[in-house]
Amino acid sequence: MTPEALSAALLTIVSPHLAGAEGVTITAADTAVERPRNRDHGDWASNIAMKLAKRLGRNPREFALELVPELEAVDGVASVEVAGPGFINIRLDTAAAGEIARSVVEAGDAYGHNSVLAGHVINMEFVSANPTGPLHIGHTRWAALGDSIARVLKASGAEVTTEYYINDAGSQMDVFGLSVLAAAKGEPTPEKGYPGPYIQTLAQRVLAAVPDLLDKPQDEAVAIARDLAYGYQLAEIKQSLESFRVHFDVFFSEQTLHAPDAETGRTAIDDAEERLRAQGHVFEADDAVWVRTTDFGDDKDRVLTRGNGVVTYFAADAAYYLSKKDRGFAEKIYLLGADHHGYVGRLRALAAAAGDDPSVSLSVLIGQLVNLNGAKLSKRAGNIIELDDLLSWLGADALRYWLARYPADSPLSLDGEQLRSRSNDNPVFYVQYAHARTRSVARNAEAAGVTRDAFEPGLLVHPTETALIGALQEFPRIVAHSAELREPHRVARYLEELAGHFHRWYDATRVLPFGDEEIAPVHSTRLWLNDATGQVIRNGLDLIGVSAPDRM
């Protein structure tokens, strides 16, 4: 008996009681069951009687008591009690609860997936670092969080496209080109330029590709240095992300927003201005073109085009937002850094000016800073901690797990040596070791002749088995809540609890027969439970981009 099946049974039971009640309807979401805070009260609890009592003109406790006999008649329900003002506490019989082990194994990689976000079409933009240098520790956190959020959204039925916005237009790209060219000439870094040995490396690659670079006119040489170095650096960024197990479906170039159409000569930014003007939100003042974003709660109106004809970053933001809208993304998630709080108001105003409801079409998540004790500054970049160096030092698993383990809005200070430790004090080791132990049990069972041919869930009566079964039942709900709240840390914390339940079960019971003891149904049934636990740990680790090793 899964919680989903129990909720469905409750929906079937309650629905006839609504006959004649005008305007009162319920769905499966209304009858979803949850764990009681105190497991002594039962396996599952529902507050449906209290939800509906007022709308039905009923006393909630009396209504709950009326539902008890019908619930007790459901296969797999051992007992039902009403507590307080109308809470319904449900206890399953042992066999019904233990069926979850078979359900998990048979579902395999799909266990935990749900449909709470079915029909949602989402664009998820994150990282979006300038292509003028390597990814650093700040980008590392947004990469881990963004990718994990995308994974739980997909597992909950949403159609998600992950996107990286390449800031490859504007003055910083020219400064980048000047910096690379200066390095090629052996000259000092220009004022406000990009320093670091990585610029020297890029310069050498550019010279190798264009040996006569230094013989060309300055403007032409800068453009060549800029464009080639940009390509090399972007390729490195993509490789760093793939090494971190972060895959983007789309790399969107800002340059495309500024590029004139071959037929019309108009840019995407020109079209964005025209569309916002058609909505009635564009005006001219002080020799500039503005959007009246204050009508939608922004702290000031925003300039699209300055008096000298130069378009602003906001103009590019507007064109980019409309591009996402035109590509069919009804929902757009932006994961921004701690220094981007000011963007929230303007993005919401922009969505409203484009004719959308920001509360539906837009979600902006602000991540906080992270520091890592013991990390060394990059030898190539000099003043940052590079993602590639972190991967070499700590590995993708430790980084992904620890960065996904905390909410995005919490400042984070990590200890590098703890991330590297192979002890139970390191949560990623603790969880991965639990998985490796399930695989070891499975291998030893196979060697001893224990198979899953028999399954009698009524035999799973040990208290540690009850606790472990209860934890396995929780996984789909954890995934769904993580997706709805965009909080993948809930998955990591759940896995730690599940690992704890498994380790205690492993210490208290045996899957393999002891000594000359004959193989019995209880051994086979426990193998199901062991394998189910391993499956859930694998599924959960995959949602946060962490591997599940078979041996440790």
PDB file of N, CA, C and O in Angstrom, residues 91-125:
ATOM      1  N   ARG A  91      -3.271   3.206  10.251  1.00  0.00           N
ATOM      2  CA  ARG A  91      -2.180   2.242  10.417  1.00  0.00           C
ATOM      3  C   ARG A  91      -2.378   1.115   9.415  1.00  0.00           C
ATOM      4  O   ARG A  91      -3.475   0.571   9.287  1.00  0.00           O
ATOM      5  N   LEU A  92      -1.317   0.778   8.678  1.00  0.00           N
ATOM      6  CA  LEU A  92      -1.379  -0.298   7.695  1.00  0.00           C
ATOM      7  C   LEU A  92      -0.988  -1.621   8.334  1.00  0.00           C
ATOM      8  O   LEU A  92      -0.218  -1.640   9.314  1.00  0.00           O
ATOM      9  N   ASP A  93      -1.493  -2.710   7.773  1.00  0.00           N
ATOM     10  CA  ASP A  93      -1.001  -3.994   8.268  1.00  0.00           C
ATOM     11  C   ASP A  93       0.398  -4.230   7.705  1.00  0.00           C
ATOM     12  O   ASP A  93       0.803  -3.598   6.731  1.00  0.00           O
ATOM     13  N   THR A  94       1.138  -5.100   8.339  1.00  0.00           N
ATOM     14  CA  THR A  94       2.553  -5.288   8.013  1.00  0.00           C
ATOM     15  C   THR A  94       2.756  -5.665   6.556  1.00  0.00           C
ATOM     16  O   THR A  94       3.646  -5.145   5.880  1.00  0.00           O
ATOM     17  N   ALA A  95       1.942  -6.560   6.048  1.00  0.00           N
ATOM     18  CA  ALA A  95       2.108  -7.018   4.663  1.00  0.00           C
ATOM     19  C   ALA A  95       1.860  -5.875   3.683  1.00  0.00           C
ATOM     20  O   ALA A  95       2.589  -5.705   2.705  1.00  0.00           O
ATOM     21  N   ALA A  96       0.849  -5.075   3.953  1.00  0.00           N
ATOM     22  CA  ALA A  96       0.539  -3.972   3.042  1.00  0.00           C
ATOM     23  C   ALA A  96       1.660  -2.948   3.032  1.00  0.00           C
ATOM     24  O   ALA A  96       2.034  -2.419   1.983  1.00  0.00           O
ATOM     25  N   ALA A  97       2.209  -2.657   4.212  1.00  0.00           N
ATOM     26  CA  ALA A  97       3.305  -1.696   4.283  1.00  0.00           C
ATOM     27  C   ALA A  97       4.541  -2.231   3.574  1.00  0.00           C
ATOM     28  O   ALA A  97       5.233  -1.513   2.839  1.00  0.00           O
ATOM     29  N   GLY A  98       4.821  -3.513   3.768  1.00  0.00           N
ATOM     30  CA  GLY A  98       6.018  -4.103   3.187  1.00  0.00           C
ATOM     31  C   GLY A  98       5.972  -4.230   1.683  1.00  0.00           C
ATOM     32  O   GLY A  98       7.017  -4.396   1.043  1.00  0.00           O
ATOM     33  N   GLU A  99       4.789  -4.133   1.095  1.00  0.00           N
ATOM     34  CA  GLU A  99       4.658  -4.228  -0.366  1.00  0.00           C
ATOM     35  C   GLU A  99       5.480  -3.152  -1.077  1.00  0.00           C
ATOM     36  O   GLU A  99       5.787  -3.276  -2.255  1.00  0.00           O
ATOM     37  N   ILE A 100       5.829  -2.089  -0.334  1.00  0.00           N
ATOM     38  CA  ILE A 100       6.598  -1.017  -0.967  1.00  0.00           C
ATOM     39  C   ILE A 100       7.923  -1.536  -1.507  1.00  0.00           C
ATOM     40  O   ILE A 100       8.434  -1.036  -2.518  1.00  0.00           O
ATOM     41  N   ALA A 101       8.495  -2.547  -0.855  1.00  0.00           N
ATOM     42  CA  ALA A 101       9.777  -3.085  -1.323  1.00  0.00           C
ATOM     43  C   ALA A 101       9.651  -3.623  -2.740  1.00  0.00           C
ATOM     44  O   ALA A 101      10.494  -3.350  -3.604  1.00  0.00           O
ATOM     45  N   ARG A 102       8.585  -4.374  -2.993  1.00  0.00           N
ATOM     46  CA  ARG A 102       8.381  -4.906  -4.339  1.00  0.00           C
ATOM     47  C   ARG A 102       8.070  -3.770  -5.311  1.00  0.00           C
ATOM     48  O   ARG A 102       8.569  -3.759  -6.442  1.00  0.00           O
ATOM     49  N   SER A 103       7.271  -2.796  -4.880  1.00  0.00           N
ATOM     50  CA  SER A 103       6.912  -1.681  -5.757  1.00  0.00           C
ATOM     51  C   SER A 103       8.148  -0.912  -6.206  1.00  0.00           C
ATOM     52  O   SER A 103       8.271  -0.536  -7.376  1.00  0.00           O
ATOM     53  N   VAL A 104       9.079  -0.689  -5.280  1.00  0.00           N
ATOM     54  CA  VAL A 104      10.291   0.058  -5.612  1.00  0.00           C
ATOM     55  C   VAL A 104      11.138  -0.714  -6.607  1.00  0.00           C
ATOM     56  O   VAL A 104      11.588  -0.166  -7.624  1.00  0.00           O
ATOM     57  N   VAL A 105      11.369  -1.990  -6.329  1.00  0.00           N
ATOM     58  CA  VAL A 105      12.236  -2.791  -7.207  1.00  0.00           C
ATOM     59  C   VAL A 105      11.640  -2.881  -8.605  1.00  0.00           C
ATOM     60  O   VAL A 105      12.350  -2.761  -9.612  1.00  0.00           O
ATOM     61  N   GLU A 106      10.346  -3.068  -8.673  1.00  0.00           N
ATOM     62  CA  GLU A 106       9.713  -3.208  -9.983  1.00  0.00           C
ATOM     63  C   GLU A 106       9.687  -1.877 -10.741  1.00  0.00           C
ATOM     64  O   GLU A 106       9.785  -1.856 -11.971  1.00  0.00           O
ATOM     65  N   ALA A 107       9.550  -0.779 -10.026  1.00  0.00           N
ATOM     66  CA  ALA A 107       9.559   0.528 -10.681  1.00  0.00           C
ATOM     67  C   ALA A 107      10.962   0.927 -11.116  1.00  0.00           C
ATOM     68  O   ALA A 107      11.139   1.656 -12.095  1.00  0.00           O
ATOM     69  N   GLY A 108      11.975   0.480 -10.390  1.00  0.00           N
ATOM     70  CA  GLY A 108      13.361   0.762 -10.748  1.00  0.00           C
ATOM     71  C   GLY A 108      13.685   2.243 -10.754  1.00  0.00           C
ATOM     72  O   GLY A 108      13.350   2.969  -9.812  1.00  0.00           O
ATOM     73  N   ASP A 109      14.317   2.711 -11.809  1.00  0.00           N
ATOM     74  CA  ASP A 109      14.737   4.113 -11.886  1.00  0.00           C
ATOM     75  C   ASP A 109      13.564   5.081 -11.850  1.00  0.00           C
ATOM     76  O   ASP A 109      13.743   6.265 -11.554  1.00  0.00           O
ATOM     77  N   ALA A 110      12.362   4.609 -12.148  1.00  0.00           N
ATOM     78  CA  ALA A 110      11.188   5.493 -12.186  1.00  0.00           C
ATOM     79  C   ALA A 110      10.593   5.722 -10.807  1.00  0.00           C
ATOM     80  O   ALA A 110       9.758   6.627 -10.643  1.00  0.00           O
ATOM     81  N   TYR A 111      11.011   4.963  -9.799  1.00  0.00           N
ATOM     82  CA  TYR A 111      10.407   5.141  -8.476  1.00  0.00           C
ATOM     83  C   TYR A 111      10.780   6.516  -7.925  1.00  0.00           C
ATOM     84  O   TYR A 111      11.947   6.920  -7.929  1.00  0.00           O
ATOM     85  N   GLY A 112       9.801   7.218  -7.442  1.00  0.00           N
ATOM     86  CA  GLY A 112       9.999   8.578  -6.949  1.00  0.00           C
ATOM     87  C   GLY A 112       9.507   9.605  -7.938  1.00  0.00           C
ATOM     88  O   GLY A 112       9.182  10.734  -7.566  1.00  0.00           O
ATOM     89  N   HIS A 113       9.465   9.220  -9.216  1.00  0.00           N
ATOM     90  CA  HIS A 113       8.931  10.144 -10.217  1.00  0.00           C
ATOM     91  C   HIS A 113       7.430  10.308  -9.986  1.00  0.00           C
ATOM     92  O   HIS A 113       6.745   9.379  -9.564  1.00  0.00           O
ATOM     93  N   ASN A 114       6.934  11.487 -10.264  1.00  0.00           N
ATOM     94  CA  ASN A 114       5.537  11.792 -10.014  1.00  0.00           C
ATOM     95  C   ASN A 114       5.045  12.773 -11.070  1.00  0.00           C
ATOM     96  O   ASN A 114       5.804  13.185 -11.944  1.00  0.00           O
ATOM     97  N   SER A 115       3.804  13.171 -10.971  1.00  0.00           N
ATOM     98  CA  SER A 115       3.212  14.017 -12.019  1.00  0.00           C
ATOM     99  C   SER A 115       2.676  15.338 -11.487  1.00  0.00           C
ATOM    100  O   SER A 115       1.843  15.964 -12.124  1.00  0.00           O
ATOM    101  N   VAL A 116       3.170  15.793 -10.334  1.00  0.00           N
ATOM    102  CA  VAL A 116       2.599  17.012  -9.746  1.00  0.00           C
ATOM    103  C   VAL A 116       2.830  18.244 -10.625  1.00  0.00           C
ATOM    104  O   VAL A 116       2.085  19.218 -10.549  1.00  0.00           O
ATOM    105  N   LEU A 117       3.849  18.211 -11.472  1.00  0.00           N
ATOM    106  CA  LEU A 117       4.123  19.355 -12.354  1.00  0.00           C
ATOM    107  C   LEU A 117       3.889  19.009 -13.817  1.00  0.00           C
ATOM    108  O   LEU A 117       4.404  19.693 -14.708  1.00  0.00           O
ATOM    109  N   ALA A 118       3.124  17.978 -14.079  1.00  0.00           N
ATOM    110  CA  ALA A 118       2.814  17.610 -15.456  1.00  0.00           C
ATOM    111  C   ALA A 118       2.129  18.782 -16.151  1.00  0.00           C
ATOM    112  O   ALA A 118       1.250  19.440 -15.584  1.00  0.00           O
ATOM    113  N   GLY A 119       2.541  19.059 -17.379  1.00  0.00           N
ATOM    114  CA  GLY A 119       1.964  20.167 -18.124  1.00  0.00           C
ATOM    115  C   GLY A 119       2.722  21.475 -17.989  1.00  0.00           C
ATOM    116  O   GLY A 119       2.479  22.419 -18.735  1.00  0.00           O
ATOM    117  N   HIS A 120       3.660  21.548 -17.055  1.00  0.00           N
ATOM    118  CA  HIS A 120       4.470  22.748 -16.877  1.00  0.00           C
ATOM    119  C   HIS A 120       5.629  22.730 -17.868  1.00  0.00           C
ATOM    120  O   HIS A 120       6.385  21.759 -17.937  1.00  0.00           O
ATOM    121  N   VAL A 121       5.769  23.803 -18.621  1.00  0.00           N
ATOM    122  CA  VAL A 121       6.860  23.935 -19.586  1.00  0.00           C
ATOM    123  C   VAL A 121       7.766  25.057 -19.083  1.00  0.00           C
ATOM    124  O   VAL A 121       7.371  26.220 -19.048  1.00  0.00           O
ATOM    125  N   ILE A 122       8.987  24.695 -18.689  1.00  0.00           N
ATOM    126  CA  ILE A 122       9.841  25.590 -17.916  1.00  0.00           C
ATOM    127  C   ILE A 122      11.178  25.810 -18.612  1.00  0.00           C
ATOM    128  O   ILE A 122      11.799  24.865 -19.100  1.00  0.00           O
ATOM    129  N   ASN A 123      11.609  27.060 -18.626  1.00  0.00           N
ATOM    130  CA  ASN A 123      12.977  27.394 -19.018  1.00  0.00           C
ATOM    131  C   ASN A 123      13.747  27.691 -17.741  1.00  0.00           C
ATOM    132  O   ASN A 123      13.344  28.532 -16.945  1.00  0.00           O
ATOM    133  N   MET A 124      14.839  26.978 -17.538  1.00  0.00           N
ATOM    134  CA  MET A 124      15.647  27.113 -16.323  1.00  0.00           C
ATOM    135  C   MET A 124      17.002  27.688 -16.704  1.00  0.00           C
ATOM    136  O   MET A 124      17.825  27.022 -17.326  1.00  0.00           O
ATOM    137  N   GLU A 125      17.232  28.963 -16.370  1.00  0.00           N
ATOM    138  CA  GLU A 125      18.501  29.607 -16.699  1.00  0.00           C
ATOM    139  C   GLU A 125      19.361  29.745 -15.452  1.00  0.00           C
ATOM    140  O   GLU A 125      18.895  30.224 -14.414  1.00  0.00           O
TER     141      GLU A 125
END
